[in-house]
Amino acid sequence: MPDLEPSAFPFPFFGAGEAGYYMWAEVHVRFAREPSSSQREVIVGTVPIPLRRAVDWCEGRQLTVASGLFLHGAVARTYPVAGQECDRIGDDGWLHAAPSRIAALNADIKAWLALIHGQCPVLAAYRAQDPDGGGTRLSPWHDWSLTRVPGLLPELERLLEQTGHAATMARGVMAMARRAGILPGLGAVATDVISWADGPA
């Protein structure tokens, strides 16, 4: 994959692109330092509405925001539908929000990440691909993020030894890097990381 200039994107966002969702969604953010109380207030206060069901901090620097199990209902209530599109009920009996509404959520997530990076530097963000929702049409931002894994490896390796949201993000990022063929060139330390159970990525 072509290496882009470091200034092309503000920080690594693993899973960047047009994401599809089935029942729920979550986004993980690791900050370069612990945000101040006033910065936290802005960060939390601007979370996209469908992802406000769960807002969890850990370690002071790790934030996870998530929807409930009825993401598409929250999306339909939050964003207008475009043109002649309409929501639908799938064969599974679940509501599926119109594609334009999902695109609006994805744009909101991207704008929110840019906004909070202006409040407190983001070290990395991560959104897992949801195969039940059609996965993610990954963007050049995701591709560029993969090239940043070697520099993030010391932080990711430390997080792998923990539990909770930080470890979930680290395992997901490492799984994406392994599938992209990034890890084999990182030496002996990466060999140990590959042996971890990936979890969804």
GROMACS .gro file of C-alpha atoms in nm, residues 26-200:
model
  175
   26GLU     CA    1  -1.913   0.157   1.919
   27VAL     CA    2  -1.607   0.375   1.873
   28HIS     CA    3  -1.289   0.359   2.085
   29VAL     CA    4  -1.063   0.661   2.132
   30ARG     CA    5  -0.723   0.669   2.303
   31PHE     CA    6  -0.594   1.016   2.379
   32ALA     CA    7  -0.227   1.111   2.383
   33ARG     CA    8  -0.275   1.246   2.735
   34GLU     CA    9  -0.555   1.264   2.989
   35PRO     CA   10  -0.808   1.533   2.893
   36SER     CA   11  -0.884   1.806   3.146
   37SER     CA   12  -1.226   1.820   3.306
   38SER     CA   13  -1.336   2.099   3.073
   39GLN     CA   14  -1.209   1.906   2.771
   40ARG     CA   15  -1.395   1.596   2.887
   41GLU     CA   16  -1.712   1.801   2.910
   42VAL     CA   17  -1.680   1.904   2.545
   43ILE     CA   18  -1.576   1.555   2.432
   44VAL     CA   19  -1.872   1.387   2.601
   45GLY     CA   20  -2.116   1.664   2.517
   46THR     CA   21  -2.051   1.631   2.144
   47VAL     CA   22  -2.071   1.250   2.109
   48PRO     CA   23  -2.298   1.167   1.813
   49ILE     CA   24  -2.648   1.117   1.953
   50PRO     CA   25  -2.688   0.750   1.854
   51LEU     CA   26  -2.367   0.664   2.044
   52ARG     CA   27  -2.460   0.826   2.374
   53ARG     CA   28  -2.617   0.515   2.526
   54ALA     CA   29  -2.280   0.421   2.678
   55VAL     CA   30  -1.995   0.665   2.742
   56ASP     CA   31  -1.718   0.492   2.936
   57TRP     CA   32  -1.379   0.626   3.044
   58CYS     CA   33  -1.096   0.410   3.171
   59GLU     CA   34  -0.734   0.490   3.258
   60GLY     CA   35  -0.818   0.856   3.214
   61ARG     CA   36  -0.708   0.843   2.849
   62GLN     CA   37  -0.937   0.577   2.703
   63LEU     CA   38  -1.293   0.653   2.592
   64THR     CA   39  -1.552   0.419   2.445
   65VAL     CA   40  -1.887   0.544   2.315
   66ALA     CA   41  -2.159   0.304   2.204
   67SER     CA   42  -2.519   0.267   2.107
   68GLY     CA   43  -2.767   0.028   2.262
   69LEU     CA   44  -2.893  -0.276   2.073
   70PHE     CA   45  -3.142  -0.061   1.878
   71LEU     CA   46  -2.891   0.151   1.687
   72HIS     CA   47  -3.101   0.182   1.373
   73GLY     CA   48  -3.397   0.317   1.566
   74ALA     CA   49  -3.176   0.584   1.722
   75VAL     CA   50  -3.029   0.665   1.379
   76ALA     CA   51  -3.378   0.698   1.228
   77ARG     CA   52  -3.483   0.934   1.507
   78THR     CA   53  -3.166   1.145   1.473
   79TYR     CA   54  -3.105   1.196   1.101
   80PRO     CA   55  -3.342   1.291   0.817
   81VAL     CA   56  -3.382   1.058   0.523
   82ALA     CA   57  -3.258   1.173   0.182
   83GLY     CA   58  -3.467   1.174  -0.134
   84GLN     CA   59  -3.691   0.874  -0.195
   85GLU     CA   60  -3.506   0.645   0.045
   86CYS     CA   61  -3.692   0.478   0.326
   87ASP     CA   62  -3.619   0.266   0.628
   88ARG     CA   63  -3.708  -0.101   0.606
   89ILE     CA   64  -3.781  -0.400   0.822
   90GLY     CA   65  -3.545  -0.685   0.736
   91ASP     CA   66  -3.619  -1.056   0.717
   92ASP     CA   67  -3.473  -1.071   1.067
   93GLY     CA   68  -3.753  -0.845   1.195
   94TRP     CA   69  -3.515  -0.560   1.279
   95LEU     CA   70  -3.546  -0.203   1.159
   96HIS     CA   71  -3.272  -0.103   0.912
   97ALA     CA   72  -3.227   0.272   0.877
   98ALA     CA   73  -3.208   0.419   0.526
   99PRO     CA   74  -2.855   0.429   0.379
  100SER     CA   75  -2.851   0.810   0.386
  101ARG     CA   76  -2.915   0.803   0.761
  102ILE     CA   77  -2.624   0.560   0.813
  103ALA     CA   78  -2.403   0.781   0.597
  104ALA     CA   79  -2.500   1.075   0.819
  105LEU     CA   80  -2.395   0.881   1.130
  106ASN     CA   81  -2.060   0.795   0.971
  107ALA     CA   82  -2.006   1.161   0.880
  108ASP     CA   83  -2.100   1.262   1.235
  109ILE     CA   84  -1.845   1.021   1.382
  110LYS     CA   85  -1.573   1.156   1.155
  111ALA     CA   86  -1.660   1.518   1.243
  112TRP     CA   87  -1.673   1.434   1.615
  113LEU     CA   88  -1.329   1.273   1.606
  114ALA     CA   89  -1.186   1.581   1.436
  115LEU     CA   90  -1.351   1.807   1.691
  116ILE     CA   91  -1.229   1.620   1.998
  117HIS     CA   92  -0.877   1.596   1.851
  118GLY     CA   93  -0.883   1.976   1.860
  119GLN     CA   94  -0.971   1.959   2.229
  120CYS     CA   95  -0.714   1.696   2.331
  121PRO     CA   96  -0.479   1.515   2.090
  122VAL     CA   97  -0.609   1.173   1.986
  123LEU     CA   98  -0.342   0.903   1.979
  124ALA     CA   99  -0.564   0.661   1.785
  125ALA     CA  100  -0.929   0.572   1.723
  126TYR     CA  101  -1.077   0.233   1.641
  127ARG     CA  102  -1.411   0.109   1.505
  128ALA     CA  103  -1.454  -0.263   1.448
  129GLN     CA  104  -1.602  -0.388   1.123
  130ASP     CA  105  -1.946  -0.546   1.168
  131PRO     CA  106  -1.979  -0.838   0.923
  132ASP     CA  107  -2.349  -0.873   1.006
  133GLY     CA  108  -2.396  -0.513   0.896
  134GLY     CA  109  -2.204  -0.554   0.570
  135GLY     CA  110  -1.862  -0.455   0.709
  136THR     CA  111  -1.687  -0.127   0.630
  137ARG     CA  112  -1.582   0.016   0.296
  138LEU     CA  113  -1.241   0.109   0.432
  139SER     CA  114  -1.096   0.445   0.333
  140PRO     CA  115  -0.743   0.575   0.267
  141TRP     CA  116  -0.746   0.704   0.625
  142HIS     CA  117  -0.764   0.342   0.748
  143ASP     CA  118  -0.489   0.238   0.504
  144TRP     CA  119  -0.264   0.519   0.626
  145SER     CA  120  -0.341   0.427   0.987
  146LEU     CA  121  -0.203   0.078   0.930
  147THR     CA  122   0.133   0.232   0.839
  148ARG     CA  123   0.141   0.391   1.187
  149VAL     CA  124   0.121   0.057   1.371
  150PRO     CA  125   0.500   0.019   1.419
  151GLY     CA  126   0.513   0.349   1.610
  152LEU     CA  127   0.207   0.255   1.816
  153LEU     CA  128   0.327  -0.096   1.895
  154PRO     CA  129   0.477  -0.021   2.242
  155GLU     CA  130   0.146   0.132   2.354
  156LEU     CA  131  -0.065  -0.140   2.197
  157GLU     CA  132   0.148  -0.419   2.344
  158ARG     CA  133   0.106  -0.273   2.692
  159LEU     CA  134  -0.271  -0.249   2.648
  160LEU     CA  135  -0.293  -0.613   2.538
  161GLU     CA  136  -0.201  -0.716   2.891
  162GLN     CA  137  -0.504  -0.535   3.037
  163THR     CA  138  -0.877  -0.601   3.035
  164GLY     CA  139  -1.169  -0.386   2.931
  165HIS     CA  140  -1.213  -0.136   2.649
  166ALA     CA  141  -0.844  -0.048   2.609
  167ALA     CA  142  -0.753  -0.414   2.551
  168THR     CA  143  -1.046  -0.454   2.311
  169MET     CA  144  -0.917  -0.165   2.103
  170ALA     CA  145  -0.558  -0.292   2.108
  171ARG     CA  146  -0.658  -0.644   2.004
  172GLY     CA  147  -0.879  -0.508   1.728
  173VAL     CA  148  -0.606  -0.285   1.588
  174MET     CA  149  -0.352  -0.566   1.600
  175ALA     CA  150  -0.596  -0.803   1.427
  176MET     CA  151  -0.645  -0.549   1.147
  177ALA     CA  152  -0.268  -0.507   1.117
  178ARG     CA  153  -0.209  -0.882   1.108
  179ARG     CA  154  -0.469  -0.933   0.836
  180ALA     CA  155  -0.312  -0.652   0.635
  181GLY     CA  156   0.029  -0.821   0.660
  182ILE     CA  157   0.181  -0.545   0.873
  183LEU     CA  158   0.292  -0.747   1.177
  184PRO     CA  159   0.538  -1.000   1.029
  185GLY     CA  160   0.790  -0.725   0.955
  186LEU     CA  161   0.794  -0.593   1.311
  187GLY     CA  162   1.030  -0.850   1.459
  188ALA     CA  163   1.015  -1.089   1.754
  189VAL     CA  164   0.788  -0.876   1.971
  190ALA     CA  165   0.516  -0.884   1.705
  191THR     CA  166   0.539  -1.262   1.684
  192ASP     CA  167   0.413  -1.282   2.041
  193VAL     CA  168   0.130  -1.042   1.966
  194ILE     CA  169   0.010  -1.251   1.671
  195SER     CA  170  -0.055  -1.542   1.906
  196TRP     CA  171  -0.327  -1.345   2.090
  197ALA     CA  172  -0.690  -1.425   2.010
  198ASP     CA  173  -0.792  -1.153   1.769
  199GLY     CA  174  -1.151  -1.087   1.854
  200PRO     CA  175  -1.354  -0.898   1.593
   0.00000   0.00000   0.00000
